[in-house]
Amino acid sequence: MSNTATLEVNGQKHEFPLVKGTEDEVAIDVKTLRSATGGIITIDPGYKNTGSCESGITFLDGEKGILRYRGYSIEELAEKADFLEVAYLLIFGELPTKEQHDKFHADIKSKSVVDDDVRKIVDAFPKSAHPMGVLSSLTSALTAFNPSSVNVDSEEDMYNSVVKILGKFPVLVAWTLRKKNGLPLDYGDNSLGYVENVLKMMFKQPNEEYVQNKVIVDALDKLLILHADHEQNCSTSTVRIVGSSHAGLFASLSAGISALWGPLHGGANQAVLEMLEAIREDGGDTKKYMAKAKDKNDPFRLMGFGHRVYKNFDPRAKIIKVAADEVLADLGVEDPILDIAKGLEKEALEDPYFVDRKLYPNVDFYSGIIYRAMGIPTDMFTVMFALGRLPGWIAQWREMRLRKEPIGRPRQLYIGETHRAFKPISKR
Ligand code: CMC
């Protein structure tokens, strides 16, 4: 293969280098396009063909259904690693030794107390506030309580801010749920594992012991691992672009949480359950909703189906489907919503509309079902996604700062009015 791509504009040829990734992916390096062509830019709404950065964190091949963090397959990590090992791997590039893992966990625990004044902010939210709005505001508020900005040239400073946010974020997640449920806020229990502590902080009733269920702990650990990173998706790109202005880590993360909220991204897990509920309330006729999803005049989409990158299957969905079956069997859950989900899945997998467009169930089709079985309210599902995605956002932010990437600033093709004279208000 040649090392360059040639672009011909108005009879003039311009050569651009081809760059290759370690998995043989090829990109045309257009850094000099504007200067070489006298101002021509590329236009690519939704960035479907645009690489915004070079990254060594996550590799995914949507055609083959491959997802790897730092070279390790998602299947192996979900089976053999715990969430903190995966967080360490994503952020620092290597799996931790036992000593590194223990120190990492101890450091996270030592930073997990959230300033008590943050409770006042939690108190000020109405109970009806959407948990994602609360979580992004609280994450942003942490900036006010931890004013020193991160010196990205100091590994120690960087490490301290990483363990600080990994310690405090689960507390904010739990407080978001406790506020919603009218329960007193709690700081957790440092004798527990990361995931056990999250569950206890979320669900402990003030007047009784919280009993851990290993099946739930393992399923949540797996869910968090599966959501931990997904290269340059909407929220991660947001974190990188906000961070590229040298805004702080917590501010960048808070922006990422807002981006995750949307139903086409992390909000899909909530949208899936709401869709299943709506179908149930409407009599459970899945065929009617399949027809709506295929009708181009109807804005309805089958939530939890399709993916920007995975066009054959979502490897995370395969893993989580098995975990969902285990959790439901262990908890003895019988839920009419599940029959509707299974019906939709079966019909979609056999329907030419979905097959031709390569629309398969994605991770969020199943994650909501597990969260529901765990007793997590529907509007908290995306908060759980954020908890899982946190290490990925941190890793991407850290990589972006260490690589000294320039501020993100896309161009545009202007299609508005050309110059016109101002008319005074009396003449309009
Ligand atoms: N239901 C019905 N039709 C669909 C769906 C769907 N869920 N998804 C895509 N299509 C159709 C779409 O109408 C289009 O048809 P046509 O070619 O006839 O115009 C074709 O499939 C391609 O769709 P697209 O919107 O161009 O695909 P995209 O890559 O831009 O969008 C997506 C990907 C995930 C936004 C989209 O599939 C979708 O809206 N899915 C439902 C929401 C969802 O489950 N999102 C969670 C994604 S996984 C979590 C994460 O990583 O964030």
Tab-separated table of C-alpha atoms and ligand atoms in Angstrom:
chain	number	residue	atom	x	y	z
A	1	MET	CA	0.000	0.000	0.000
A	2	SER	CA	1.248	3.482	-0.812
A	3	ASN	CA	2.177	5.806	2.038
A	4	THR	CA	0.188	8.739	0.772
A	5	ALA	CA	-3.299	9.711	-0.351
A	6	THR	CA	-3.702	12.099	-3.260
A	7	LEU	CA	-6.411	14.725	-3.388
A	8	GLU	CA	-7.054	16.584	-6.618
A	9	VAL	CA	-8.773	19.973	-6.350
A	10	ASN	CA	-9.153	22.227	-9.410
A	11	GLY	CA	-6.585	20.181	-11.277
A	12	GLN	CA	-3.986	20.516	-8.541
A	13	LYS	CA	-2.779	17.404	-6.736
A	14	HIS	CA	-2.025	17.391	-3.029
A	15	GLU	CA	-0.442	14.486	-1.176
A	16	PHE	CA	-1.261	13.593	2.405
A	17	PRO	CA	0.552	10.970	4.481
A	18	LEU	CA	-1.233	7.769	5.514
A	19	VAL	CA	-0.704	6.852	9.156
A	20	LYS	CA	-1.154	3.336	10.500
A	21	GLY	CA	-2.269	2.265	13.970
A	22	THR	CA	-0.927	-0.812	15.765
A	23	GLU	CA	-3.997	-2.783	14.624
A	24	ASP	CA	-3.325	-1.775	10.978
A	25	GLU	CA	-6.084	0.820	10.915
A	26	VAL	CA	-5.236	3.512	8.393
A	27	ALA	CA	-5.914	7.244	8.574
A	28	ILE	CA	-5.217	10.078	6.156
A	29	ASP	CA	-3.316	12.763	8.001
A	30	VAL	CA	-5.003	15.997	6.877
A	31	LYS	CA	-3.252	18.312	9.335
A	32	THR	CA	-1.871	20.365	6.440
A	33	LEU	CA	-5.069	20.330	4.331
A	34	ARG	CA	-6.092	23.957	4.901
A	35	SER	CA	-2.672	25.427	4.392
A	36	ALA	CA	-1.948	23.272	1.335
A	37	THR	CA	-5.264	23.938	-0.402
A	38	GLY	CA	-5.799	27.576	0.527
A	39	GLY	CA	-8.509	27.027	3.168
A	40	ILE	CA	-10.397	23.892	2.132
A	41	ILE	CA	-11.689	21.856	5.066
A	42	THR	CA	-13.351	18.453	5.419
A	43	ILE	CA	-16.974	18.230	6.532
A	44	ASP	CA	-18.131	15.207	8.508
A	45	PRO	CA	-21.181	15.783	10.728
A	46	GLY	CA	-21.243	13.295	13.592
A	47	TYR	CA	-17.528	12.651	12.916
A	48	LYS	CA	-18.345	9.312	11.314
A	49	ASN	CA	-15.075	9.372	9.359
A	50	THR	CA	-12.941	11.583	11.541
A	51	GLY	CA	-10.304	10.479	14.011
A	52	SER	CA	-10.068	13.191	16.647
A	53	CYS	CA	-6.903	11.838	18.248
A	54	GLU	CA	-4.395	9.008	18.443
A	55	SER	CA	-5.075	6.893	21.500
A	56	GLY	CA	-3.524	3.835	23.127
A	57	ILE	CA	-6.343	2.995	25.528
A	58	THR	CA	-9.178	1.101	23.863
A	59	PHE	CA	-9.332	-0.771	20.583
A	60	LEU	CA	-12.602	-1.724	19.014
A	61	ASP	CA	-13.421	-3.297	15.704
A	62	GLY	CA	-17.104	-2.863	15.034
A	63	GLU	CA	-17.195	-5.297	12.117
A	64	LYS	CA	-15.572	-8.142	14.037
A	65	GLY	CA	-17.168	-7.287	17.399
A	66	ILE	CA	-13.798	-6.831	19.138
A	67	LEU	CA	-13.343	-4.665	22.232
A	68	ARG	CA	-10.018	-4.519	24.078
A	69	TYR	CA	-8.749	-2.321	26.887
A	70	ARG	CA	-4.982	-1.753	26.592
A	71	GLY	CA	-4.769	-4.935	24.489
A	72	TYR	CA	-6.767	-7.230	26.815
A	73	SER	CA	-10.046	-8.623	25.483
A	74	ILE	CA	-13.240	-7.498	27.176
A	75	GLU	CA	-14.304	-11.133	27.502
A	76	GLU	CA	-11.194	-12.004	29.532
A	77	LEU	CA	-11.334	-8.872	31.652
A	78	ALA	CA	-15.035	-9.351	32.453
A	79	GLU	CA	-14.369	-12.938	33.504
A	80	LYS	CA	-11.064	-12.617	35.355
A	81	ALA	CA	-10.509	-9.043	36.545
A	82	ASP	CA	-12.270	-6.824	39.054
A	83	PHE	CA	-13.412	-3.280	38.335
A	84	LEU	CA	-10.523	-1.617	40.180
A	85	GLU	CA	-7.946	-3.679	38.263
A	86	VAL	CA	-9.617	-2.570	35.039
A	87	ALA	CA	-9.707	1.057	36.204
A	88	TYR	CA	-5.975	0.921	36.986
A	89	LEU	CA	-5.266	-0.756	33.643
A	90	LEU	CA	-7.190	1.863	31.683
A	91	ILE	CA	-5.721	4.834	33.499
A	92	PHE	CA	-2.092	3.763	33.928
A	93	GLY	CA	-1.697	1.350	31.009
A	94	GLU	CA	-0.787	-1.917	32.814
A	95	LEU	CA	-2.605	-4.382	35.051
A	96	PRO	CA	-1.637	-3.648	38.657
A	97	THR	CA	0.482	-6.008	40.750
A	98	LYS	CA	-1.129	-7.123	44.030
A	99	GLU	CA	0.783	-4.350	45.882
A	100	GLN	CA	-0.237	-1.699	43.347
A	101	HIS	CA	-3.860	-2.863	43.490
A	102	ASP	CA	-3.959	-2.781	47.300
A	103	LYS	CA	-2.303	0.634	47.433
A	104	PHE	CA	-4.641	1.979	44.741
A	105	HIS	CA	-7.692	0.786	46.687
A	106	ALA	CA	-6.314	2.099	49.999
A	107	ASP	CA	-5.582	5.501	48.424
A	108	ILE	CA	-9.066	5.654	46.912
A	109	LYS	CA	-10.637	4.852	50.285
A	110	SER	CA	-8.506	7.443	52.031
A	111	LYS	CA	-9.895	10.133	49.715
A	112	SER	CA	-13.521	9.021	49.691
A	113	VAL	CA	-14.954	11.433	52.255
A	114	VAL	CA	-16.936	14.182	50.557
A	115	ASP	CA	-16.967	17.587	52.245
A	116	ASP	CA	-20.034	17.704	54.464
A	117	ASP	CA	-21.063	21.009	52.894
A	118	VAL	CA	-21.821	19.111	49.687
A	119	ARG	CA	-24.807	17.656	51.588
A	120	LYS	CA	-26.314	21.152	51.576
A	121	ILE	CA	-26.180	21.157	47.795
A	122	VAL	CA	-27.790	17.719	47.721
A	123	ASP	CA	-30.488	19.012	50.105
A	124	ALA	CA	-31.255	21.915	47.786
A	125	PHE	CA	-32.298	19.656	44.901
A	126	PRO	CA	-35.945	18.675	44.665
A	127	LYS	CA	-36.469	14.940	45.101
A	128	SER	CA	-37.918	14.896	41.603
A	129	ALA	CA	-34.660	16.145	40.002
A	130	HIS	CA	-33.245	13.772	37.400
A	131	PRO	CA	-30.329	11.871	38.990
A	132	MET	CA	-28.047	12.648	36.030
A	133	GLY	CA	-28.608	16.381	36.525
A	134	VAL	CA	-27.847	15.978	40.229
A	135	LEU	CA	-24.734	13.882	39.562
A	136	SER	CA	-23.248	16.257	37.005
A	137	SER	CA	-23.901	19.249	39.297
A	138	LEU	CA	-22.348	17.498	42.298
A	139	THR	CA	-19.304	16.470	40.259
A	140	SER	CA	-18.902	20.042	39.142
A	141	ALA	CA	-19.375	21.231	42.735
A	142	LEU	CA	-16.392	19.108	43.804
A	143	THR	CA	-14.231	21.674	42.013
A	144	ALA	CA	-15.285	24.238	44.591
A	145	PHE	CA	-14.332	21.954	47.473
A	146	ASN	CA	-11.011	20.840	45.949
A	147	PRO	CA	-9.741	24.103	44.540
A	148	SER	CA	-6.155	23.189	43.658
A	149	SER	CA	-5.876	22.457	39.957
A	150	VAL	CA	-3.978	19.402	38.792
A	151	ASN	CA	-0.373	19.888	37.793
A	152	VAL	CA	-0.355	17.501	34.861
A	153	ASP	CA	3.438	17.529	34.722
A	154	SER	CA	3.543	15.891	38.150
A	155	GLU	CA	2.737	12.151	38.186
A	156	GLU	CA	2.037	12.455	41.925
A	157	ASP	CA	-0.472	15.277	41.456
A	158	MET	CA	-2.118	13.400	38.634
A	159	TYR	CA	-2.333	10.203	40.728
A	160	ASN	CA	-3.800	12.087	43.689
A	161	SER	CA	-6.544	13.649	41.615
A	162	VAL	CA	-7.345	10.253	40.053
A	163	VAL	CA	-7.771	8.486	43.414
A	164	LYS	CA	-9.689	11.471	44.775
A	165	ILE	CA	-12.366	11.324	42.097
A	166	LEU	CA	-12.509	7.507	42.161
A	167	GLY	CA	-13.089	7.768	45.933
A	168	LYS	CA	-15.661	10.535	45.967
A	169	PHE	CA	-17.665	9.698	42.843
A	170	PRO	CA	-19.340	6.525	44.246
A	171	VAL	CA	-20.404	8.585	47.281
A	172	LEU	CA	-22.051	11.119	44.958
A	173	VAL	CA	-23.714	8.289	43.012
A	174	ALA	CA	-25.083	6.808	46.244
A	175	TRP	CA	-26.193	10.206	47.559
A	176	THR	CA	-28.045	10.835	44.318
A	177	LEU	CA	-30.103	7.681	44.917
A	178	ARG	CA	-30.523	8.243	48.666
A	179	LYS	CA	-31.775	11.773	48.051
A	180	LYS	CA	-34.291	10.418	45.553
A	181	ASN	CA	-35.411	7.757	48.041
A	182	GLY	CA	-35.530	10.168	50.999
A	183	LEU	CA	-32.809	8.276	52.906
A	184	PRO	CA	-30.126	9.854	55.116
A	185	LEU	CA	-26.785	10.346	53.352
A	186	ASP	CA	-24.032	7.929	54.248
A	187	TYR	CA	-20.241	7.799	53.775
A	188	GLY	CA	-19.847	4.080	53.205
A	189	ASP	CA	-17.621	1.508	54.819
A	190	ASN	CA	-13.886	1.352	54.108
A	191	SER	CA	-13.675	-2.301	55.124
A	192	LEU	CA	-15.567	-3.291	51.970
A	193	GLY	CA	-14.550	-3.820	48.367
A	194	TYR	CA	-15.229	-0.964	45.925
A	195	VAL	CA	-18.392	-2.459	44.458
A	196	GLU	CA	-19.734	-3.838	47.780
A	197	ASN	CA	-19.278	-0.383	49.261
A	198	VAL	CA	-21.200	1.245	46.401
A	199	LEU	CA	-24.099	-1.166	46.899
A	200	LYS	CA	-24.158	-0.670	50.664
A	201	MET	CA	-23.982	3.117	50.332
A	202	MET	CA	-26.874	3.022	47.889
A	203	PHE	CA	-29.211	0.593	49.604
A	204	LYS	CA	-28.500	0.439	53.341
A	205	GLN	CA	-31.611	1.267	55.344
A	206	PRO	CA	-30.957	3.325	58.490
A	207	ASN	CA	-32.593	0.728	60.737
A	208	GLU	CA	-31.204	-2.551	59.402
A	209	GLU	CA	-27.994	-4.315	58.385
A	210	TYR	CA	-27.203	-4.411	54.682
A	211	VAL	CA	-26.631	-7.991	53.541
A	212	GLN	CA	-24.485	-8.365	50.424
A	213	ASN	CA	-25.576	-10.731	47.666
A	214	LYS	CA	-22.541	-12.127	45.823
A	215	VAL	CA	-24.471	-12.604	42.581
A	216	ILE	CA	-25.435	-8.920	42.574
A	217	VAL	CA	-21.913	-7.798	43.529
A	218	ASP	CA	-20.377	-9.868	40.724
A	219	ALA	CA	-22.966	-8.709	38.181
A	220	LEU	CA	-22.437	-5.039	39.054
A	221	ASP	CA	-18.651	-5.485	38.935
A	222	LYS	CA	-19.031	-6.974	35.450
A	223	LEU	CA	-21.411	-4.240	34.304
A	224	LEU	CA	-18.981	-1.554	35.446
A	225	ILE	CA	-16.104	-3.290	33.606
A	226	LEU	CA	-18.165	-3.542	30.414
A	227	HIS	CA	-18.951	0.168	30.547
A	228	ALA	CA	-15.480	1.312	31.628
A	229	ASP	CA	-14.325	2.685	28.275
A	230	HIS	CA	-15.427	2.781	24.677
A	231	GLU	CA	-12.889	4.995	22.925
A	232	GLN	CA	-14.043	8.271	21.341
A	233	ASN	CA	-17.813	8.148	21.995
A	234	CYS	CA	-19.889	11.261	22.653
A	235	SER	CA	-19.191	11.641	26.392
A	236	THR	CA	-15.507	10.717	26.128
A	237	SER	CA	-14.981	13.139	23.266
A	238	THR	CA	-16.714	15.738	25.432
A	239	VAL	CA	-14.370	15.059	28.356
A	240	ARG	CA	-11.358	15.325	26.035
A	241	ILE	CA	-12.543	18.478	24.307
A	242	VAL	CA	-13.481	20.253	27.556
A	243	GLY	CA	-10.179	19.138	29.100
A	244	SER	CA	-8.313	20.358	26.016
A	245	SER	CA	-9.084	23.932	27.104
A	246	HIS	CA	-7.205	22.995	30.330
A	247	ALA	CA	-10.432	23.062	32.327
A	248	GLY	CA	-9.936	20.865	35.401
A	249	LEU	CA	-10.567	17.132	35.671
A	250	PHE	CA	-13.807	17.413	37.673
A	251	ALA	CA	-15.219	20.070	35.317
A	252	SER	CA	-14.344	17.919	32.292
A	253	LEU	CA	-15.972	14.877	33.908
A	254	SER	CA	-19.101	16.836	34.754
A	255	ALA	CA	-19.431	17.809	31.081
A	256	GLY	CA	-18.982	14.149	30.144
A	257	ILE	CA	-21.828	13.174	32.485
A	258	SER	CA	-24.131	15.665	30.752
A	259	ALA	CA	-23.173	14.219	27.370
A	260	LEU	CA	-23.828	10.693	28.624
A	261	TRP	CA	-27.322	11.655	29.743
A	262	GLY	CA	-28.831	11.756	26.232
A	263	PRO	CA	-31.045	8.845	25.129
A	264	LEU	CA	-28.911	8.169	22.054
A	265	HIS	CA	-25.919	7.534	24.321
A	266	GLY	CA	-25.920	6.506	28.010
A	267	GLY	CA	-29.560	7.461	28.462
A	268	ALA	CA	-30.474	4.512	26.241
A	269	ASN	CA	-30.596	2.102	29.200
A	270	GLN	CA	-33.320	4.231	30.808
A	271	ALA	CA	-35.041	4.639	27.447
A	272	VAL	CA	-35.063	0.837	26.958
A	273	LEU	CA	-36.938	0.229	30.202
A	274	GLU	CA	-39.339	3.104	29.563
A	275	MET	CA	-40.028	1.680	26.125
A	276	LEU	CA	-40.666	-1.814	27.544
A	277	GLU	CA	-42.991	-0.332	30.195
A	278	ALA	CA	-44.872	1.643	27.550
A	279	ILE	CA	-45.313	-1.482	25.410
A	280	ARG	CA	-46.606	-3.398	28.445
A	281	GLU	CA	-49.070	-0.650	29.342
A	282	ASP	CA	-50.231	-0.611	25.734
A	283	GLY	CA	-51.144	-4.321	25.886
A	284	GLY	CA	-47.740	-5.914	25.182
A	285	ASP	CA	-48.079	-6.022	21.394
A	286	THR	CA	-44.405	-6.156	20.311
A	287	LYS	CA	-45.344	-6.443	16.619
A	288	LYS	CA	-47.018	-3.021	16.759
A	289	TYR	CA	-43.793	-1.465	18.082
A	290	MET	CA	-41.631	-3.327	15.574
A	291	ALA	CA	-43.793	-1.772	12.846
A	292	LYS	CA	-43.432	1.687	14.424
A	293	ALA	CA	-39.621	1.293	14.564
A	294	LYS	CA	-39.560	0.493	10.843
A	295	ASP	CA	-41.947	3.278	9.820
A	296	LYS	CA	-39.889	6.204	8.465
A	297	ASN	CA	-42.733	8.616	9.284
A	298	ASP	CA	-42.674	7.584	12.933
A	299	PRO	CA	-39.834	8.942	15.096
A	300	PHE	CA	-39.981	5.831	17.337
A	301	ARG	CA	-36.766	3.806	17.445
A	302	LEU	CA	-36.251	0.476	19.109
A	303	MET	CA	-34.163	1.577	22.063
A	304	GLY	CA	-31.235	-0.709	22.878
A	305	PHE	CA	-30.793	-1.686	19.228
A	306	GLY	CA	-28.114	-0.496	16.856
A	307	HIS	CA	-24.725	0.995	17.459
A	308	ARG	CA	-22.611	3.581	15.708
A	309	VAL	CA	-19.617	1.266	15.634
A	310	TYR	CA	-20.721	-2.347	16.180
A	311	LYS	CA	-22.297	-3.562	12.988
A	312	ASN	CA	-22.381	-7.319	13.658
A	313	PHE	CA	-22.792	-7.688	17.376
A	314	ASP	CA	-21.893	-5.811	20.523
A	315	PRO	CA	-19.444	-8.042	22.445
A	316	ARG	CA	-20.547	-6.409	25.695
A	317	ALA	CA	-24.147	-7.389	24.992
A	318	LYS	CA	-23.139	-11.078	24.661
A	319	ILE	CA	-21.459	-11.043	28.080
A	320	ILE	CA	-24.200	-9.095	29.800
A	321	LYS	CA	-26.974	-11.283	28.415
A	322	VAL	CA	-25.463	-14.252	30.290
A	323	ALA	CA	-25.060	-12.161	33.465
A	324	ALA	CA	-28.675	-11.003	33.166
A	325	ASP	CA	-29.896	-14.608	33.024
A	326	GLU	CA	-27.823	-15.474	36.132
A	327	VAL	CA	-29.076	-12.518	38.161
A	328	LEU	CA	-32.697	-13.078	37.233
A	329	ALA	CA	-32.472	-16.791	38.038
A	330	ASP	CA	-30.711	-16.145	41.354
A	331	LEU	CA	-33.157	-13.486	42.451
A	332	GLY	CA	-36.099	-15.509	41.162
A	333	VAL	CA	-37.359	-12.476	39.261
A	334	GLU	CA	-40.503	-12.918	37.217
A	335	ASP	CA	-41.232	-9.775	35.328
A	336	PRO	CA	-43.621	-9.266	32.383
A	337	ILE	CA	-41.157	-6.694	31.031
A	338	LEU	CA	-38.686	-9.531	30.423
A	339	ASP	CA	-41.083	-11.413	28.192
A	340	ILE	CA	-41.577	-8.258	26.153
A	341	ALA	CA	-37.797	-7.768	25.928
A	342	LYS	CA	-37.267	-11.366	24.811
A	343	GLY	CA	-40.082	-11.054	22.255
A	344	LEU	CA	-38.628	-7.864	20.761
A	345	GLU	CA	-35.135	-9.316	20.660
A	346	LYS	CA	-36.324	-12.453	18.835
A	347	GLU	CA	-38.420	-10.522	16.332
A	348	ALA	CA	-35.711	-7.949	15.617
A	349	LEU	CA	-33.030	-10.600	15.082
A	350	GLU	CA	-35.231	-12.240	12.425
A	351	ASP	CA	-36.581	-9.078	10.792
A	352	PRO	CA	-34.968	-8.049	7.445
A	353	TYR	CA	-35.190	-4.319	8.392
A	354	PHE	CA	-32.958	-4.908	11.430
A	355	VAL	CA	-30.812	-7.616	9.822
A	356	ASP	CA	-30.098	-5.541	6.680
A	357	ARG	CA	-29.152	-2.476	8.723
A	358	LYS	CA	-27.079	-4.594	11.095
A	359	LEU	CA	-29.078	-3.486	14.114
A	360	TYR	CA	-28.399	-5.832	17.038
A	361	PRO	CA	-29.164	-5.512	20.742
A	362	ASN	CA	-26.502	-3.331	22.353
A	363	VAL	CA	-25.174	-3.442	25.929
A	364	ASP	CA	-27.938	-1.162	27.148
A	365	PHE	CA	-30.688	-3.484	26.046
A	366	TYR	CA	-29.662	-5.898	28.816
A	367	SER	CA	-28.043	-3.641	31.422
A	368	GLY	CA	-31.365	-1.986	32.302
A	369	ILE	CA	-32.935	-5.370	32.877
A	370	ILE	CA	-30.218	-6.262	35.428
A	371	TYR	CA	-30.391	-2.873	37.147
A	372	ARG	CA	-34.143	-3.243	37.480
A	373	ALA	CA	-33.738	-6.698	39.024
A	374	MET	CA	-31.211	-5.192	41.482
A	375	GLY	CA	-33.821	-2.674	42.611
A	376	ILE	CA	-32.191	0.342	40.969
A	377	PRO	CA	-34.807	2.854	39.764
A	378	THR	CA	-34.989	3.425	36.011
A	379	ASP	CA	-33.820	7.043	36.111
A	380	MET	CA	-30.665	5.930	37.980
A	381	PHE	CA	-29.526	3.570	35.203
A	382	THR	CA	-27.461	6.189	33.397
A	383	VAL	CA	-25.871	7.167	36.713
A	384	MET	CA	-24.671	3.554	36.997
A	385	PHE	CA	-23.291	3.809	33.458
A	386	ALA	CA	-21.391	6.953	34.547
A	387	LEU	CA	-19.927	5.081	37.526
A	388	GLY	CA	-18.598	2.444	35.152
A	389	ARG	CA	-17.361	4.938	32.549
A	390	LEU	CA	-15.474	7.049	35.093
A	391	PRO	CA	-12.076	5.281	34.711
A	392	GLY	CA	-12.357	5.539	30.928
A	393	TRP	CA	-13.036	9.269	31.061
A	394	ILE	CA	-10.129	9.752	33.484
A	395	ALA	CA	-7.799	7.661	31.306
A	396	GLN	CA	-8.751	9.596	28.179
A	397	TRP	CA	-8.406	12.962	29.930
A	398	ARG	CA	-5.001	11.951	31.326
A	399	GLU	CA	-3.805	10.699	27.941
A	400	MET	CA	-4.975	13.886	26.242
A	401	ARG	CA	-3.128	16.092	28.755
A	402	LEU	CA	0.043	13.960	28.768
A	403	ARG	CA	0.159	14.046	24.967
A	404	LYS	CA	-0.192	17.830	25.181
A	405	GLU	CA	-3.014	17.824	22.658
A	406	PRO	CA	-4.076	21.215	21.269
A	407	ILE	CA	-7.407	22.769	22.207
A	408	GLY	CA	-10.287	21.082	20.351
A	409	ARG	CA	-11.746	23.547	17.906
A	410	PRO	CA	-13.549	22.164	14.844
A	411	ARG	CA	-14.204	24.278	11.753
A	412	GLN	CA	-17.532	24.740	9.975
A	413	LEU	CA	-18.925	25.363	6.519
A	414	TYR	CA	-20.913	28.568	6.842
A	415	ILE	CA	-24.312	28.367	5.083
A	416	GLY	CA	-25.988	31.485	6.544
A	417	GLU	CA	-26.725	34.916	5.068
A	418	THR	CA	-23.915	36.773	3.342
A	419	HIS	CA	-23.226	40.341	4.422
A	420	ARG	CA	-26.335	42.573	4.750
A	421	ALA	CA	-26.950	46.079	6.012
A	422	PHE	CA	-28.471	46.615	9.465
A	423	LYS	CA	-32.066	47.921	9.494
A	424	PRO	CA	-33.225	50.019	12.453
A	425	ILE	CA	-36.095	48.420	14.395
A	426	SER	CA	-38.612	50.993	13.074
A	427	LYS	CA	-37.871	49.881	9.482
A	428	ARG	CA	-38.207	46.092	9.906
B	1	CMC	N1	-34.560	1.429	15.654
B	1	CMC	C1	-35.009	1.549	14.380
B	1	CMC	N2	-34.238	1.934	13.339
B	1	CMC	C2	-32.942	2.199	13.601
B	1	CMC	C3	-32.418	2.100	14.905
B	1	CMC	C4	-33.273	1.690	15.951
B	1	CMC	N3	-32.820	1.568	17.205
B	1	CMC	N4	-31.107	2.429	14.887
B	1	CMC	C5	-30.816	2.743	13.632
B	1	CMC	N5	-31.924	2.598	12.842
B	1	CMC	C6	-31.993	2.754	11.377
B	1	CMC	C7	-32.008	4.230	10.974
B	1	CMC	O1	-33.327	4.717	10.891
B	1	CMC	C8	-31.309	4.176	9.648
B	1	CMC	O2	-32.224	3.674	8.699
B	1	CMC	P1	-32.117	4.168	7.158
B	1	CMC	O3	-30.765	3.723	6.687
B	1	CMC	O4	-33.258	3.489	6.469
B	1	CMC	O5	-32.250	5.672	7.187
B	1	CMC	C9	-30.241	3.088	9.832
B	1	CMC	O6	-30.796	2.213	10.843
B	1	CMC	C10	-28.889	3.615	10.315
B	1	CMC	O7	-29.107	4.409	11.473
B	1	CMC	P2	-28.219	5.651	11.895
B	1	CMC	O8	-29.020	6.508	12.815
B	1	CMC	O9	-27.622	6.282	10.676
B	1	CMC	O10	-27.064	4.937	12.676
B	1	CMC	P3	-26.057	5.667	13.627
B	1	CMC	O11	-24.815	4.870	13.579
B	1	CMC	O12	-25.959	7.129	13.323
B	1	CMC	O13	-26.798	5.559	15.051
B	1	CMC	C11	-27.479	4.818	17.195
B	1	CMC	C12	-26.446	4.660	16.056
B	1	CMC	C13	-26.974	4.014	18.413
B	1	CMC	C14	-27.579	6.298	17.603
B	1	CMC	C15	-28.845	4.295	16.703
B	1	CMC	O14	-28.735	2.943	16.299
B	1	CMC	C16	-29.954	4.460	17.749
B	1	CMC	O15	-30.569	5.522	17.822
B	1	CMC	N6	-30.201	3.376	18.577
B	1	CMC	C17	-31.160	3.466	19.650
B	1	CMC	C18	-30.521	4.168	20.847
B	1	CMC	C19	-29.540	3.272	21.586
B	1	CMC	O16	-29.810	2.114	21.884
B	1	CMC	N7	-28.365	3.849	21.926
B	1	CMC	C20	-27.365	3.152	22.743
B	1	CMC	C21	-26.076	2.933	22.029
B	1	CMC	S1	-25.037	1.800	22.985
B	1	CMC	C22	-24.527	2.745	24.314
B	1	CMC	C23	-23.435	3.686	23.978
B	1	CMC	O17	-22.344	3.215	23.606
B	1	CMC	O18	-23.672	4.905	24.092
